[in-house]
mmCIF file of C-alpha atoms in Angstrom:
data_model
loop_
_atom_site.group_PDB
_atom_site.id
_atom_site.type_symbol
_atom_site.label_atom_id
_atom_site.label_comp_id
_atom_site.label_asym_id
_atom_site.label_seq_id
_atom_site.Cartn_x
_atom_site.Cartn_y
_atom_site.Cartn_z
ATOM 1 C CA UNK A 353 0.000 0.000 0.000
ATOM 2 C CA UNK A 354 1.691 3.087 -1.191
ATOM 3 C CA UNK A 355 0.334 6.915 0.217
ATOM 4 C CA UNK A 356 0.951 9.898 -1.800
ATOM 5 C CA UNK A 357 4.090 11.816 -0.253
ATOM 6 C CA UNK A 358 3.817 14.877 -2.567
ATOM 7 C CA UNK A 359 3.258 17.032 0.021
ATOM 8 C CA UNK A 360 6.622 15.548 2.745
ATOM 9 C CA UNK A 361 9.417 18.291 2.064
ATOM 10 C CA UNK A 362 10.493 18.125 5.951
ATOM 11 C CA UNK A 363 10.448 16.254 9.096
ATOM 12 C CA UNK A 364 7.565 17.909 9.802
ATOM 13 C CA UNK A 365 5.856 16.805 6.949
ATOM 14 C CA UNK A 366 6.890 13.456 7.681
ATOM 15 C CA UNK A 367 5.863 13.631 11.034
ATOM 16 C CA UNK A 368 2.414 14.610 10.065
ATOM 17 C CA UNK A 369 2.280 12.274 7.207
ATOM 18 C CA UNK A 370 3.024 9.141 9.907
ATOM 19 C CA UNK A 371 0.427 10.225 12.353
ATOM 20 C CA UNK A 372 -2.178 10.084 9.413
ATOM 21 C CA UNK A 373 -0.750 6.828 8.710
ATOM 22 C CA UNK A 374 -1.073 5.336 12.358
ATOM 23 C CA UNK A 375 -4.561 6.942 12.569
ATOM 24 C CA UNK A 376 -6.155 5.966 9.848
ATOM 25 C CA UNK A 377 -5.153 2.312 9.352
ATOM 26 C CA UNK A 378 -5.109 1.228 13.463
ATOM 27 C CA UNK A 379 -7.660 3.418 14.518
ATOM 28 C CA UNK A 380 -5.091 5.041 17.271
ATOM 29 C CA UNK A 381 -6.887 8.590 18.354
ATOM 30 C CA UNK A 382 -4.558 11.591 16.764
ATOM 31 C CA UNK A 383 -3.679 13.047 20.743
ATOM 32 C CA UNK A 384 -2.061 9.942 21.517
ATOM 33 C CA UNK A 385 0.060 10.508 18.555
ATOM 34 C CA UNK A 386 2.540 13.077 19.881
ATOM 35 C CA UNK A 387 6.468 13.291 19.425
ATOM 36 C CA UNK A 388 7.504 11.430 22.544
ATOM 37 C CA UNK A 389 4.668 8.394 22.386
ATOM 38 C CA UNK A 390 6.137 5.064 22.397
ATOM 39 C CA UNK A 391 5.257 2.667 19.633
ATOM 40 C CA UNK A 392 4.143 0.064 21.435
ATOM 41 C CA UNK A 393 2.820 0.986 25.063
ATOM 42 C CA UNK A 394 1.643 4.422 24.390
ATOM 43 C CA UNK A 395 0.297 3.919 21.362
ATOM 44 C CA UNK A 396 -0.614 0.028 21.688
ATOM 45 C CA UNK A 397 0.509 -1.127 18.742
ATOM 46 C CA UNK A 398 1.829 -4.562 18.428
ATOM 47 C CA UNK A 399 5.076 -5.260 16.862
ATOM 48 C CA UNK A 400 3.412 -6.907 14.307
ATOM 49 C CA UNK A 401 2.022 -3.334 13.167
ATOM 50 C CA UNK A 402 4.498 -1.558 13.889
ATOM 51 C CA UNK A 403 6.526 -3.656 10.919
ATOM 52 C CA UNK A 404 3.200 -2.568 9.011
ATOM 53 C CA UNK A 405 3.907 0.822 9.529
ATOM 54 C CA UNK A 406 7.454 0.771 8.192
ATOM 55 C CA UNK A 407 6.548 -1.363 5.370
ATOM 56 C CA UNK A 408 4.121 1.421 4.497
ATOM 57 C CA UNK A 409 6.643 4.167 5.043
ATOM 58 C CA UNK A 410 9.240 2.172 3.132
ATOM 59 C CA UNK A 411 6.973 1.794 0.192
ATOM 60 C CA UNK A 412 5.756 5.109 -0.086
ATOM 61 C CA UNK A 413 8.770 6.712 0.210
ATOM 62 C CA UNK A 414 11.424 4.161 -1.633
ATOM 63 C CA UNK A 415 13.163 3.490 1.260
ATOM 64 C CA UNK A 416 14.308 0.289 3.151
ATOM 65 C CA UNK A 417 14.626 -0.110 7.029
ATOM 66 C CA UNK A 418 17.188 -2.419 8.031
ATOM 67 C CA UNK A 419 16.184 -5.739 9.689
ATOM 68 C CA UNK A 420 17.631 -4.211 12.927
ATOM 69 C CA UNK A 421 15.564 -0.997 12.555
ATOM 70 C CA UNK A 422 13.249 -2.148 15.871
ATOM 71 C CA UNK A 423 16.006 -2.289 18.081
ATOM 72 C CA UNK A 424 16.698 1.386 17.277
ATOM 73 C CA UNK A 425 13.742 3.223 17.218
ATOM 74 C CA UNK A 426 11.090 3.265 20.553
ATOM 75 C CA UNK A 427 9.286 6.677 20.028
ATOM 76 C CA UNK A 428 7.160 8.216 17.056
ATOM 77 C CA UNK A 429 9.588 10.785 17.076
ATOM 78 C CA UNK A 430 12.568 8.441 16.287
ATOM 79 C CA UNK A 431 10.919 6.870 13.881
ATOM 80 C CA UNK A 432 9.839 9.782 11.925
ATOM 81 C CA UNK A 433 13.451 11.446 12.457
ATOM 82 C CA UNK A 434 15.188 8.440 10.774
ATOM 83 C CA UNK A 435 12.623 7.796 8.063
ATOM 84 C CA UNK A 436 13.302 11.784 7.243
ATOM 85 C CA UNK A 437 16.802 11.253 6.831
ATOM 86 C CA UNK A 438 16.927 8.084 4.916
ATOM 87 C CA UNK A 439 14.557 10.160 2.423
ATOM 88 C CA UNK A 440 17.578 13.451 2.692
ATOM 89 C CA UNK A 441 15.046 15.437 4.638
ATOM 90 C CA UNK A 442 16.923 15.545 8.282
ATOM 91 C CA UNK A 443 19.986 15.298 9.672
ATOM 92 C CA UNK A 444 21.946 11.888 10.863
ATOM 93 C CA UNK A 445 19.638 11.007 14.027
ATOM 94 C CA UNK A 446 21.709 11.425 17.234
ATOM 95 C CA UNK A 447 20.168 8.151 18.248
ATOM 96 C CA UNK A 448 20.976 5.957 15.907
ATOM 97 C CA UNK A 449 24.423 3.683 16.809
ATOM 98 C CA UNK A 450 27.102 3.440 13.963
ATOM 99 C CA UNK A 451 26.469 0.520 12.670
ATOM 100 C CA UNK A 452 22.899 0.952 12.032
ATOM 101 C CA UNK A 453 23.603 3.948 10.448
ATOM 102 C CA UNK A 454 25.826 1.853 7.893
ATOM 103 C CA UNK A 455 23.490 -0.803 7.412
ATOM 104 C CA UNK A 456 20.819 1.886 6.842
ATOM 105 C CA UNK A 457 23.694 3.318 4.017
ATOM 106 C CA UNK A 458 24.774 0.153 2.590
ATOM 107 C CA UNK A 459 21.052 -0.439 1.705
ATOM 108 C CA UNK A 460 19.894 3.336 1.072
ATOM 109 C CA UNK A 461 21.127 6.089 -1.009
ATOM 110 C CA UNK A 462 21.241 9.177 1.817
ATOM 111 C CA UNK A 463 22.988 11.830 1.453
ATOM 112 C CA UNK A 464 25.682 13.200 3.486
#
């Protein structure tokens, strides 16, 4: 299932594009969806939809997430920070260890 992504210039965008992800295929209420929610407890999404999501966000925006990608993202934040800058619209991720950052490279074009 692809989403348009005309309108995701920023991390912003992207941010906003993820919570209308999240809300309209689980149902999760939009003022649980804030920067700091957790995928799983404060959102209550399974991991099993949570690998939804980034299968949606990888397909929509040409991307791929590493097999790892789980063990380095927790928040909605996170995950919409390292989706942005696998797509060149954010900076490195401060959270993100080396070596996922070259798996995410060796599998991704992202620019410097």
């Amino acid at each position: 299932m692809s989403r348009s992504t005309e309108d995701v210039k920023n991390w912003m965008n992207m941010f906003r594009w993820i919570v209308k992800l999240i809300r309209d295929e689980f149902g999760i209420d939009e003022k649980i969806l804030v920067r700091t929610a957790t995928l799983e407890t404060d959102m209550g999404l399974t991991i099993e939809q949570v690998e939804q999501v980034l299968e949606y966000i990888a397909e929509s925006f040409q991307i791929s997430f590493p097999e790892t990608t789980l063990d380095e993202i927790v928040k909605l934040e996170e995950l919409c920070m390292l989706a942005s800058w696998m797509k060149g619209f954010y900076k490195r991720p401060e959270f993100i260890s080396d070596g996922f950052e070259a798996q995410c490279r060796g599998i991704n074009e992202i620019a410097a």
